[in-house]
Amino acid sequence: MNVNCASFFDVDETLIAGKSMFEFLDHYCASTSTTLSGLDIRADIARAVESGAPREHVNRRFYSHLAGHRWTDLLESGQQWYTAASRREGFFCRGAIDQLDHDRSRGNTIVLVSGSFLPALRPIAAALDVDAVLCTELYLREGIVTGRVHAPMIGAEKRVAVVRYAGQHHISLEKSSAYGDHESDFPMLNAVGNPVVVNADQRMRQLAKELHFAVLGDATTGEPQVLH
């Protein structure tokens, strides 16, 4: 009997070089009549990070600034942002994209798992032709963002989402792979049989070594790729 396998990919600084939430925000603030200030929101988030706030709290804080905005406007702006940004050299992390294509060629279900949200992720998912997106979901009221989220797709929530998805789709986690660049991805990486750290700095490489995780270097570094 064939075993269903999946490859779960973090997005920011794993599949793309930047941070989709903030790149989207800059585009949205610059291209619409919104009174939002990208600089003010970035400063607010920086203060939260400097105060030692958990990433889950920072994630919620980011989306609180979008309260009162139309969901359809955000979706449209997300497509516009991607269309422009994806033309930029180095937008995608080539090594991780090659790995995604390789895993798909082996029959793996491809799933994005990200703390970002659908307006920024939907065009990326469409371009990469993935099977599913697990991300931070915002509460809406009559098509308007309330500023609240269901659960930040960060840390332990990524593991919960991956395990739930695998159960719903009869996927073997033991035979599946997961890819991430940050310590907050470890719960997701620990949920599968083939965890891979992507675009790792020295600290992440050391942690990957201690945890016996594979390490995938971006193609631009000339390092060997996982591609098993």
Coordinates of C-alpha atoms in Angstrom, one line a residue:
M1 CA 0.0 0.0 0.0
N2 CA 1.3 3.4 -0.9
V3 CA 2.1 5.7 2.0
N4 CA 0.9 9.3 1.8
C5 CA 3.7 11.8 2.6
A6 CA 3.9 15.5 2.9
S7 CA 6.5 18.2 2.9
F8 CA 5.7 21.1 5.3
F9 CA 7.5 24.4 4.5
D10 CA 7.8 27.5 6.6
V11 CA 7.8 30.5 4.3
D12 CA 9.6 33.6 5.5
E13 CA 13.4 33.2 5.3
T14 CA 12.8 29.6 4.3
L15 CA 11.1 29.7 0.8
I16 CA 11.4 33.5 0.4
A17 CA 14.3 35.6 1.6
G18 CA 12.3 38.3 3.3
K19 CA 9.4 38.6 5.8
S20 CA 6.2 38.6 3.9
M21 CA 4.1 40.3 6.5
F22 CA 6.3 43.4 6.6
E23 CA 6.9 43.5 2.9
F24 CA 3.2 43.3 2.4
L25 CA 2.6 46.1 5.0
D26 CA 5.1 48.4 3.3
H27 CA 3.3 47.9 -0.1
Y28 CA -0.2 48.3 1.4
C29 CA 0.7 51.5 3.2
A30 CA 2.5 53.0 0.2
S31 CA -0.1 52.1 -2.4
T32 CA -3.5 52.7 -0.8
S33 CA -5.2 55.6 1.0
T34 CA -4.9 53.9 4.4
T35 CA -3.9 56.0 7.4
L36 CA -1.7 53.1 8.5
S37 CA 2.0 53.9 8.9
G38 CA 4.4 51.1 8.1
L39 CA 7.1 52.8 10.0
D40 CA 5.0 53.3 13.1
I41 CA 3.9 49.6 13.0
R42 CA 7.4 48.4 12.6
A43 CA 8.5 50.6 15.5
D44 CA 5.7 49.2 17.6
I45 CA 6.7 45.6 16.8
A46 CA 10.3 46.4 17.5
R47 CA 9.4 47.7 20.9
A48 CA 7.5 44.5 21.6
V49 CA 10.4 42.3 20.5
E50 CA 12.9 44.4 22.6
S51 CA 10.6 43.9 25.6
G52 CA 11.0 40.2 25.3
A53 CA 7.4 39.5 24.2
P54 CA 6.8 36.0 22.9
R55 CA 6.6 35.7 19.1
E56 CA 3.0 34.7 19.4
H57 CA 2.2 38.0 21.1
V58 CA 4.2 39.9 18.5
N59 CA 2.2 38.1 15.8
R60 CA -1.1 39.1 17.4
R61 CA 0.1 42.7 17.8
F62 CA 1.0 43.0 14.1
Y63 CA -2.5 42.0 13.0
S64 CA -4.2 44.2 15.6
H65 CA -3.1 47.2 13.5
L66 CA -5.2 45.9 10.5
A67 CA -8.5 46.3 12.4
G68 CA -11.1 48.1 10.3
H69 CA -9.6 47.2 7.0
R70 CA -11.5 45.3 4.3
W71 CA -10.4 41.8 3.7
T72 CA -10.9 42.1 -0.1
D73 CA -8.6 45.2 -0.1
L74 CA -5.9 43.2 1.7
L75 CA -6.2 40.3 -0.7
E76 CA -5.9 42.6 -3.7
S77 CA -2.9 44.4 -2.2
G78 CA -1.2 41.1 -1.5
Q79 CA -1.4 40.1 -5.1
Q80 CA -0.1 43.4 -6.2
W81 CA 2.8 43.2 -3.7
Y82 CA 3.7 39.7 -4.9
T83 CA 3.6 40.6 -8.5
A84 CA 6.2 43.4 -8.0
A85 CA 8.3 41.7 -5.3
S86 CA 8.7 38.4 -7.0
R87 CA 10.4 40.1 -9.9
R88 CA 13.2 41.0 -7.5
E89 CA 16.4 38.9 -7.8
G90 CA 16.8 36.8 -4.7
F91 CA 13.1 36.9 -3.7
F92 CA 12.9 33.2 -3.5
C93 CA 15.5 31.0 -1.7
R94 CA 16.6 28.9 -4.6
G95 CA 17.8 25.9 -2.6
A96 CA 14.5 25.5 -0.7
I97 CA 12.5 26.0 -3.9
D98 CA 14.5 23.3 -5.6
Q99 CA 13.9 21.0 -2.6
L100 CA 10.1 21.7 -2.8
D101 CA 10.1 20.8 -6.5
H102 CA 12.0 17.7 -5.7
D103 CA 9.7 16.6 -3.0
R104 CA 6.7 17.2 -5.2
S105 CA 8.2 15.1 -8.0
R106 CA 8.4 12.3 -5.4
G107 CA 4.6 12.6 -4.9
N108 CA 4.7 14.5 -1.6
T109 CA 1.8 16.8 -0.7
I110 CA 3.2 20.3 -0.4
V111 CA 2.0 22.4 2.5
L112 CA 3.0 25.9 3.6
V113 CA 2.9 26.6 7.3
S114 CA 3.4 30.2 8.3
G115 CA 2.7 32.9 10.9
S116 CA 2.0 35.2 7.9
F117 CA -1.6 35.5 6.6
L118 CA -3.5 34.7 3.4
P119 CA -3.2 38.1 1.6
A120 CA 0.6 37.7 1.6
L121 CA 0.7 33.9 1.2
R122 CA -2.0 33.2 -1.4
P123 CA 0.0 34.5 -4.4
I124 CA 3.1 32.7 -3.2
A125 CA 1.1 29.5 -2.8
A126 CA -0.4 29.9 -6.3
A127 CA 3.0 30.5 -7.9
L128 CA 4.5 27.4 -6.2
D129 CA 1.4 25.4 -6.9
V130 CA 1.2 24.0 -3.4
D131 CA -1.6 21.8 -2.0
A132 CA -2.5 23.7 1.2
V133 CA -1.7 26.7 3.3
L134 CA -1.8 26.6 7.1
C135 CA -1.4 30.2 8.4
T136 CA -2.5 32.7 10.9
E137 CA -6.2 33.3 10.4
L138 CA -7.9 36.6 11.2
Y139 CA -11.3 37.1 12.6
L140 CA -13.6 39.0 10.2
R141 CA -17.0 40.7 10.7
E142 CA -18.9 41.3 7.6
G143 CA -15.7 41.3 5.5
I144 CA -13.9 43.7 7.9
V145 CA -10.8 42.7 9.9
T146 CA -11.5 42.9 13.6
G147 CA -7.8 42.9 14.6
R148 CA -8.0 39.5 16.4
V149 CA -6.6 36.2 15.2
H150 CA -7.8 32.7 15.8
A151 CA -4.3 31.5 16.8
P152 CA -0.9 32.7 15.7
M153 CA 0.7 30.0 13.5
I154 CA 3.8 30.2 15.6
G155 CA 5.8 27.6 17.6
A156 CA 3.6 24.9 19.1
E157 CA 0.6 25.9 17.0
K158 CA 2.6 24.9 13.9
R159 CA 2.9 21.4 15.3
V160 CA -0.8 21.3 16.2
A161 CA -1.7 22.3 12.7
V162 CA 0.6 19.8 11.0
V163 CA -0.6 16.9 13.1
R164 CA -4.2 17.9 12.5
Y165 CA -3.7 18.2 8.8
A166 CA -1.9 14.8 8.6
G167 CA -4.7 13.1 10.5
Q168 CA -7.3 14.6 8.2
H169 CA -5.5 13.6 5.0
H170 CA -4.2 10.2 6.1
I171 CA -0.5 11.3 5.9
S172 CA 2.3 9.5 7.6
L173 CA 4.3 12.1 9.6
E174 CA 7.1 9.6 10.2
K175 CA 7.7 9.5 6.4
S176 CA 7.1 13.2 5.9
S177 CA 9.5 16.2 5.9
A178 CA 9.4 19.7 7.4
Y179 CA 11.6 22.7 6.6
G180 CA 12.2 25.8 8.8
D181 CA 14.8 28.4 9.5
H182 CA 14.0 29.4 13.2
E183 CA 13.9 27.9 16.6
S184 CA 10.1 28.6 16.6
D185 CA 9.9 26.0 13.8
F186 CA 11.2 23.2 16.0
P187 CA 7.8 22.0 17.2
M188 CA 6.9 21.5 13.6
L189 CA 10.2 19.9 12.7
N190 CA 9.9 17.5 15.6
A191 CA 6.6 16.3 14.4
V192 CA 8.0 14.6 11.3
G193 CA 10.5 11.9 10.5
N194 CA 12.6 14.1 8.2
P195 CA 13.2 17.5 9.8
V196 CA 15.4 20.0 7.9
V197 CA 16.8 23.3 8.9
V198 CA 17.0 25.8 6.1
N199 CA 19.3 28.9 5.6
A200 CA 20.7 28.3 9.1
D201 CA 23.1 30.7 10.9
Q202 CA 25.8 29.3 13.1
R203 CA 23.6 28.9 16.1
M204 CA 20.9 27.1 14.2
R205 CA 23.5 24.8 12.7
Q206 CA 24.7 23.9 16.1
L207 CA 21.1 23.2 17.3
A208 CA 20.4 21.2 14.2
K209 CA 23.6 19.1 14.9
E210 CA 22.5 18.5 18.5
L211 CA 19.0 17.5 17.5
H212 CA 20.2 15.4 14.5
F213 CA 18.3 17.5 12.0
A214 CA 19.5 17.8 8.4
V215 CA 20.6 21.2 7.2
L216 CA 19.8 22.5 3.7
G217 CA 22.0 25.3 2.5
D218 CA 20.7 27.8 0.0
A219 CA 22.0 27.1 -3.6
T220 CA 23.8 30.5 -3.6
T221 CA 26.1 29.3 -0.8
G222 CA 27.4 26.4 -2.9
E223 CA 26.5 23.9 -0.1
P224 CA 25.2 20.4 -0.7
Q225 CA 21.4 20.2 -0.8
V226 CA 19.3 17.5 1.0
L227 CA 17.4 16.3 -2.1
H228 CA 17.2 12.7 -0.8

